[in-house]
CSV table of C-alpha atoms and ligand atoms in Angstrom, one decimal:
chain,number,residue,atom,x,y,z
A,1,MET,CA,-20.6,56.4,-37.4
A,2,GLY,CA,-23.3,59.0,-37.8
A,3,SER,CA,-22.4,62.5,-38.7
A,4,VAL,CA,-24.4,64.2,-36.0
A,5,VAL,CA,-25.2,62.1,-33.0
A,6,GLY,CA,-25.9,62.4,-29.3
A,7,ILE,CA,-24.1,60.1,-26.9
A,8,ARG,CA,-25.2,59.6,-23.4
A,9,ASN,CA,-23.3,57.9,-20.6
A,10,ARG,CA,-24.2,56.9,-17.1
A,11,LYS,CA,-22.1,58.8,-14.7
A,12,LYS,CA,-21.7,55.9,-12.3
A,13,ASN,CA,-19.6,54.0,-14.7
A,14,LYS,CA,-17.4,56.9,-15.7
A,15,MET,CA,-14.6,56.6,-13.1
A,16,ALA,CA,-11.3,55.5,-14.3
A,17,THR,CA,-10.5,51.8,-14.9
A,18,GLN,CA,-6.9,52.7,-15.1
A,19,GLY,CA,-4.5,51.5,-12.3
A,20,ARG,CA,-3.5,54.4,-10.0
A,21,ASN,CA,0.2,53.7,-10.4
A,22,GLU,CA,0.2,53.3,-14.2
A,23,LYS,CA,1.2,56.0,-16.5
A,24,CYS,CA,-1.6,58.4,-17.0
A,25,TRP,CA,-3.5,58.0,-20.4
A,26,CYS,CA,-3.5,61.8,-21.0
A,27,GLY,CA,0.1,61.4,-22.2
A,28,ARG,CA,1.8,63.8,-19.9
A,29,GLY,CA,4.0,61.0,-18.6
A,30,LYS,CA,3.1,61.1,-14.9
A,31,LYS,CA,1.5,58.3,-12.8
A,32,TYR,CA,-2.3,58.4,-13.0
A,33,LYS,CA,-2.7,59.1,-9.3
A,34,LYS,CA,-0.4,62.2,-9.5
A,35,CYS,CA,-2.0,63.4,-12.8
A,36,CYS,CA,-5.5,63.2,-14.0
A,37,GLY,CA,-6.4,60.7,-11.2
A,38,ARG,CA,-6.0,63.3,-8.5
A,39,PHE,CA,-9.5,64.7,-9.3
A,40,THR,CA,-12.8,63.0,-8.6
A,41,LEU,CA,-15.4,63.1,-11.4
A,42,ASP,CA,-17.6,65.4,-9.4
A,43,GLU,CA,-14.7,67.8,-8.8
A,44,MET,CA,-13.9,68.0,-12.5
A,45,MET,CA,-17.6,68.4,-13.5
A,46,SER,CA,-18.3,71.1,-10.9
A,47,LYS,CA,-15.2,73.1,-11.9
A,48,LEU,CA,-16.0,72.8,-15.6
A,49,SER,CA,-19.7,73.6,-15.3
A,50,ALA,CA,-19.0,76.7,-13.3
A,51,TYR,CA,-16.4,77.8,-15.9
A,52,ALA,CA,-18.8,77.2,-18.8
A,53,ALA,CA,-21.6,79.1,-17.0
A,54,ALA,CA,-19.4,82.1,-16.2
A,55,ASN,CA,-17.8,82.2,-19.7
A,56,LYS,CA,-18.7,85.6,-21.2
A,57,GLN,CA,-16.8,84.9,-24.4
A,58,LYS,CA,-19.0,82.1,-25.8
A,59,ASN,CA,-18.8,83.6,-29.4
A,60,LYS,CA,-15.0,83.2,-29.3
A,61,LEU,CA,-15.3,79.7,-28.0
A,62,ILE,CA,-17.7,78.8,-30.8
A,63,GLU,CA,-15.4,80.2,-33.4
A,64,ARG,CA,-12.3,78.4,-31.9
A,65,SER,CA,-14.2,75.1,-31.6
A,66,LEU,CA,-15.1,75.2,-35.3
A,67,LYS,CA,-11.5,76.0,-36.2
A,68,PHE,CA,-10.3,73.2,-34.0
A,69,LEU,CA,-12.5,70.7,-35.8
A,70,LYS,CA,-11.3,72.0,-39.2
A,71,ALA,CA,-7.7,71.8,-38.1
A,72,CYS,CA,-8.2,68.2,-37.2
A,73,GLU,CA,-9.5,67.4,-40.7
A,74,ILE,CA,-6.4,68.8,-42.3
A,75,ASP,CA,-5.1,65.7,-44.0
A,76,GLY,CA,-8.3,65.1,-45.7
A,77,GLY,CA,-9.4,62.6,-43.1
A,78,ASP,CA,-12.6,62.6,-41.0
A,79,ALA,CA,-12.8,64.2,-37.6
A,80,PHE,CA,-15.6,64.7,-35.1
A,81,LEU,CA,-15.8,67.3,-32.4
A,82,VAL,CA,-17.3,66.1,-29.1
A,83,LEU,CA,-19.1,68.6,-27.0
A,84,VAL,CA,-20.3,67.7,-23.5
A,85,ASP,CA,-22.7,69.2,-21.0
A,86,PRO,CA,-20.7,69.2,-17.7
A,87,VAL,CA,-23.9,69.2,-15.7
A,88,ALA,CA,-25.2,65.6,-15.3
A,89,LYS,CA,-29.0,65.2,-15.4
A,90,ASN,CA,-30.4,62.2,-13.6
A,91,ASP,CA,-26.8,61.0,-13.4
A,92,ILE,CA,-26.5,60.9,-17.2
A,93,ILE,CA,-24.0,62.9,-19.2
A,94,ASP,CA,-25.0,64.0,-22.6
A,95,TRP,CA,-22.6,64.3,-25.5
A,96,THR,CA,-22.9,65.7,-29.0
A,97,LEU,CA,-20.6,64.5,-31.8
A,98,VAL,CA,-20.4,66.6,-34.9
A,99,GLY,CA,-18.3,66.3,-38.0
A,100,GLY,CA,-17.7,64.4,-41.1
A,101,ARG,CA,-17.3,65.9,-44.5
A,102,GLU,CA,-20.9,65.4,-45.4
A,103,VAL,CA,-22.0,67.8,-42.7
A,104,GLY,CA,-21.9,71.3,-44.1
A,105,ASN,CA,-20.5,74.4,-42.4
A,106,HIS,CA,-23.9,75.8,-41.6
A,107,VAL,CA,-25.0,72.7,-39.8
A,108,ARG,CA,-21.8,72.5,-37.8
A,109,GLU,CA,-22.0,76.2,-36.9
A,110,ALA,CA,-25.6,75.9,-35.8
A,111,LEU,CA,-25.0,72.7,-33.8
A,112,VAL,CA,-21.8,73.9,-32.1
A,113,THR,CA,-23.4,77.3,-31.4
A,114,ARG,CA,-26.5,75.8,-29.8
A,115,ARG,CA,-24.5,73.5,-27.6
A,116,ILE,CA,-22.1,76.1,-26.4
A,117,LEU,CA,-24.8,78.6,-25.7
A,118,ALA,CA,-26.5,75.9,-23.7
A,119,GLY,CA,-23.5,75.5,-21.5
A,120,CYS,CA,-21.6,72.6,-23.2
A,121,LEU,CA,-17.9,72.6,-23.6
A,122,PRO,CA,-16.0,71.3,-26.7
A,123,MET,CA,-13.9,68.5,-25.2
A,124,PHE,CA,-11.9,66.8,-27.8
A,125,CYS,CA,-11.8,65.7,-31.4
A,126,LEU,CA,-11.9,62.1,-32.6
A,127,VAL,CA,-9.5,62.1,-35.6
A,128,LYS,CA,-9.3,59.3,-38.1
A,129,ASP,CA,-5.8,57.8,-37.9
A,130,LYS,CA,-4.9,54.6,-39.7
A,131,SER,CA,-1.9,54.0,-37.5
A,132,ALA,CA,-4.0,54.0,-34.3
A,133,GLU,CA,-5.2,50.7,-32.9
A,134,TRP,CA,-8.9,51.4,-33.5
A,135,GLY,CA,-8.4,53.7,-36.5
A,136,TRP,CA,-9.2,56.8,-34.5
A,137,ARG,CA,-7.3,58.9,-32.0
A,138,GLY,CA,-8.4,61.6,-29.6
A,139,GLU,CA,-7.0,65.2,-29.8
A,140,ILE,CA,-7.5,67.7,-27.0
A,141,ASP,CA,-7.0,71.4,-27.3
A,142,ALA,CA,-6.4,72.5,-23.7
A,143,THR,CA,-6.3,76.2,-24.7
A,144,LEU,CA,-10.1,76.1,-25.4
A,145,VAL,CA,-10.6,76.7,-21.7
A,146,GLY,CA,-9.0,79.1,-19.3
A,147,GLU,CA,-5.9,78.3,-17.4
A,148,GLU,CA,-7.7,78.0,-14.1
A,149,CYS,CA,-9.4,74.8,-15.1
A,150,ARG,CA,-7.1,73.4,-17.7
A,151,ASP,CA,-5.9,70.4,-15.6
A,152,GLU,CA,-9.5,69.4,-14.8
A,153,PHE,CA,-10.4,69.9,-18.5
A,154,ILE,CA,-7.6,67.6,-19.7
A,155,ALA,CA,-8.4,65.0,-17.1
A,156,PHE,CA,-12.1,65.0,-17.9
A,157,ALA,CA,-11.6,65.1,-21.6
A,158,SER,CA,-9.1,62.2,-21.6
A,159,LEU,CA,-11.4,60.2,-19.4
A,160,GLU,CA,-14.5,60.9,-21.5
A,161,GLY,CA,-12.6,60.3,-24.7
A,162,GLN,CA,-12.1,56.7,-23.5
A,163,VAL,CA,-15.8,56.3,-22.7
A,164,VAL,CA,-17.0,57.8,-26.0
A,165,ALA,CA,-14.6,55.7,-28.0
A,166,ALA,CA,-15.7,52.5,-26.1
A,167,THR,CA,-19.4,53.5,-26.8
A,168,LEU,CA,-18.8,54.0,-30.5
A,169,ARG,CA,-16.9,50.7,-30.7
A,170,GLY,CA,-19.8,48.9,-29.0
A,171,LYS,CA,-17.5,48.0,-26.1
A,172,MET,CA,-19.8,49.6,-23.5
A,173,ALA,CA,-22.8,47.9,-22.0
A,174,LYS,CA,-25.9,49.1,-23.7
A,175,GLU,CA,-27.4,50.6,-20.6
A,176,ASP,CA,-24.2,52.6,-19.8
A,177,GLY,CA,-23.5,54.3,-23.1
A,178,TRP,CA,-25.8,54.8,-26.0
A,179,VAL,CA,-25.9,56.7,-29.2
A,180,THR,CA,-28.9,58.5,-30.8
A,181,ALA,CA,-29.0,60.3,-34.1
A,182,ILE,CA,-30.1,63.9,-33.6
A,183,PRO,CA,-32.8,65.2,-36.0
A,184,TRP,CA,-31.5,68.5,-37.3
A,185,GLU,CA,-34.0,70.3,-39.2
A,186,ASP,CA,-34.2,73.6,-37.4
A,187,LEU,CA,-30.8,75.2,-37.7
A,188,SER,CA,-31.7,78.4,-35.9
A,189,TYR,CA,-30.1,79.5,-32.6
A,190,PRO,CA,-30.4,82.7,-30.5
A,191,GLY,CA,-28.5,85.5,-32.1
A,192,MET,CA,-28.0,83.6,-35.3
A,193,PRO,CA,-26.9,85.9,-38.1
A,194,LEU,CA,-29.6,86.0,-40.8
A,195,LYS,CA,-28.5,84.4,-44.0
A,196,PRO,CA,-30.5,85.4,-47.0
A,197,ARG,CA,-32.2,82.4,-48.6
A,198,PRO,CA,-31.2,81.7,-52.3
A,199,ALA,CA,-33.3,83.5,-54.8
A,200,GLY,CA,-36.1,81.7,-56.6
A,201,THR,CA,-39.5,82.1,-58.1
A,202,ILE,CA,-42.5,83.5,-56.2
A,203,ARG,CA,-45.8,82.8,-58.0
A,204,ILE,CA,-48.8,85.1,-57.2
A,205,GLU,CA,-52.0,83.6,-58.5
A,206,VAL,CA,-55.0,86.0,-58.4
A,207,ASN,CA,-58.5,84.6,-58.7
A,208,ILE,CA,-60.8,87.6,-59.1
A,209,ALA,CA,-64.0,85.5,-59.1
A,210,LYS,CA,-63.2,83.9,-55.8
A,211,ARG,CA,-61.4,86.9,-54.5
A,212,THR,CA,-58.4,84.8,-53.4
A,213,ILE,CA,-54.7,85.1,-53.9
A,214,THR,CA,-52.4,82.1,-53.7
A,215,ILE,CA,-48.7,82.9,-53.0
A,216,VAL,CA,-46.4,80.0,-54.0
A,217,SER,CA,-42.9,80.4,-52.8
A,218,VAL,CA,-40.8,77.9,-54.7
A,219,PRO,CA,-37.6,78.5,-52.7
A,220,LEU,CA,-39.5,77.9,-49.4
A,221,ARG,CA,-41.6,75.1,-50.8
A,222,ALA,CA,-44.6,76.7,-49.3
A,223,SER,CA,-47.8,78.3,-50.4
A,224,ILE,CA,-50.5,80.3,-48.7
A,225,GLU,CA,-53.9,81.5,-49.8
A,226,ILE,CA,-55.4,84.8,-48.7
A,227,GLU,CA,-58.7,86.5,-49.4
A,228,PHE,CA,-59.2,90.1,-50.5
A,229,THR,CA,-62.2,92.4,-50.4
A,230,PRO,CA,-63.9,93.6,-53.6
A,231,ASP,CA,-63.2,97.2,-52.6
A,232,HIS,CA,-60.8,98.1,-55.4
A,233,LEU,CA,-62.3,96.0,-58.2
A,234,THR,CA,-62.8,97.9,-61.4
A,235,GLY,CA,-64.3,95.2,-63.5
A,236,ASP,CA,-61.2,94.9,-65.7
A,237,GLU,CA,-59.9,91.6,-64.5
A,238,VAL,CA,-56.3,92.1,-65.8
A,239,ASP,CA,-56.0,95.5,-64.1
A,240,ASP,CA,-57.6,94.1,-60.9
A,241,ALA,CA,-55.3,91.1,-60.8
A,242,LEU,CA,-52.2,93.3,-61.2
A,243,PHE,CA,-53.4,95.7,-58.6
A,244,GLU,CA,-54.1,92.9,-56.0
A,245,ALA,CA,-50.8,91.3,-56.8
A,246,ARG,CA,-49.0,94.5,-56.2
A,247,HIS,CA,-50.4,94.6,-52.6
A,248,VAL,CA,-48.9,91.2,-52.1
A,249,ILE,CA,-45.5,92.2,-53.5
A,250,GLU,CA,-45.5,95.2,-51.3
A,251,ALA,CA,-46.2,92.9,-48.3
A,252,LEU,CA,-43.5,90.4,-49.4
A,253,ARG,CA,-41.0,93.2,-49.3
A,254,GLN,CA,-41.7,93.8,-45.6
A,255,VAL,CA,-42.4,90.5,-44.0
A,256,ASP,CA,-39.8,88.8,-41.9
A,257,PRO,CA,-37.0,86.8,-43.6
A,258,PRO,CA,-36.9,84.2,-45.1
A,259,LYS,CA,-40.4,85.0,-46.5
A,260,ARG,CA,-39.2,88.4,-47.6
A,261,LEU,CA,-38.3,89.0,-51.2
A,262,VAL,CA,-34.6,88.8,-51.8
A,263,ASP,CA,-32.4,90.1,-54.6
A,264,GLY,CA,-32.8,88.0,-57.7
A,265,ASP,CA,-36.2,86.6,-56.9
A,266,ARG,CA,-38.4,86.1,-59.9
A,267,VAL,CA,-41.9,87.2,-59.3
A,268,GLU,CA,-44.7,85.9,-61.6
A,269,ILE,CA,-48.2,87.2,-61.5
A,270,TRP,CA,-50.9,84.8,-62.8
A,271,ARG,CA,-54.6,85.4,-63.3
A,272,VAL,CA,-56.8,82.4,-62.6
A,273,VAL,CA,-59.7,82.6,-65.1
A,274,PRO,CA,-63.1,81.2,-64.3
A,275,ASP,CA,-62.5,77.7,-65.7
A,276,GLY,CA,-59.5,77.4,-63.5
A,277,GLU,CA,-56.9,78.0,-66.2
A,278,LYS,CA,-53.9,80.2,-65.2
A,279,ARG,CA,-52.6,82.9,-67.4
A,280,LEU,CA,-49.3,84.6,-66.9
A,281,LEU,CA,-49.7,88.4,-66.7
A,282,LEU,CA,-46.2,89.5,-65.7
A,283,SER,CA,-42.9,88.0,-64.8
A,284,MET,CA,-40.0,90.0,-63.5
A,285,THR,CA,-36.7,89.7,-61.6
A,286,MET,CA,-36.6,91.6,-58.3
A,287,PRO,CA,-33.8,94.2,-58.3
A,288,VAL,CA,-31.9,95.2,-55.2
A,289,THR,CA,-33.3,98.7,-55.0
A,290,PRO,CA,-37.0,99.3,-54.5
A,291,TRP,CA,-38.8,99.2,-57.8
A,292,LEU,CA,-42.3,99.9,-56.5
A,293,THR,CA,-42.6,103.5,-55.3
A,294,ARG,CA,-45.5,104.7,-53.2
A,295,ASN,CA,-46.8,106.5,-56.3
A,296,ASP,CA,-46.8,103.4,-58.4
A,297,PHE,CA,-48.6,101.6,-55.7
A,298,ASP,CA,-51.4,104.1,-55.1
A,299,VAL,CA,-52.5,104.5,-58.6
A,300,HIS,CA,-55.9,102.9,-58.0
A,301,GLY,CA,-56.9,104.1,-54.5
A,302,ASP,CA,-57.0,107.6,-53.1
A,303,GLU,CA,-57.6,106.4,-49.6
A,304,ILE,CA,-54.3,104.5,-49.5
A,305,ALA,CA,-52.3,107.6,-50.4
A,306,ASN,CA,-53.1,109.2,-47.1
B,1,ZN,ZN1,-3.1,62.8,-16.9
């Protein structure tokens, strides 16, 4: 089983295959027709999608969903949280499954946040359980939704749990249930709290002859080259290289994260000499407090001081 996967199911095949007079699979001990079977699929979905759309406390739901997943992992076993979009598109219901110990907290948080902000609901957890027939059991936390739609929630979650399980076991016809791994490179989401990137080395390579500066950010694995004008050149290559590099440092202190300098960054200023060789001029660790004052910066140019 993948750690972050999308599951899609065709809505037409999602109605219960359980006998109406049998005990309901949700475990509440009633006959199916008097329990979860009293709702149609459309009734459950319209109730839940209206609830998800009106939910003003999505942040709370995100937090509680992540806690629920953690709680299901408590015995050191694997667990997967399943989120569903209760609005079917082209008669297809999309699921997202997230979990597994190899999936770090920030990935979980980003994924669950994105899905819930987009209107999905956390439905149930698949919990590894050796004593269960298939090695997994489903767990539903009915308190994740308001009381007004709890019955529909339990009915839908139990029903869908069966479908997801059947899909993962390969017991569903391919065209009715399929699984896709989700590429997960961009972890951002609206309102995401900014996390500082880890400190690293920023190399500033100044080529006076070509009037270019190359900024190499090791932590971001990125580099850019910019050109500068000869306006401030004095003819002393070392001074000029330091001066131009300071412009860059000042800019790096103000750009948007994660390009911005963070505490602990090591900044190196290199001069590229005419034969292409690079010579280290300066290397320093960035302190928390500003270390370049306006006065330091304006040493060479009167016009900047104004
Ligand atoms: Zn039931």
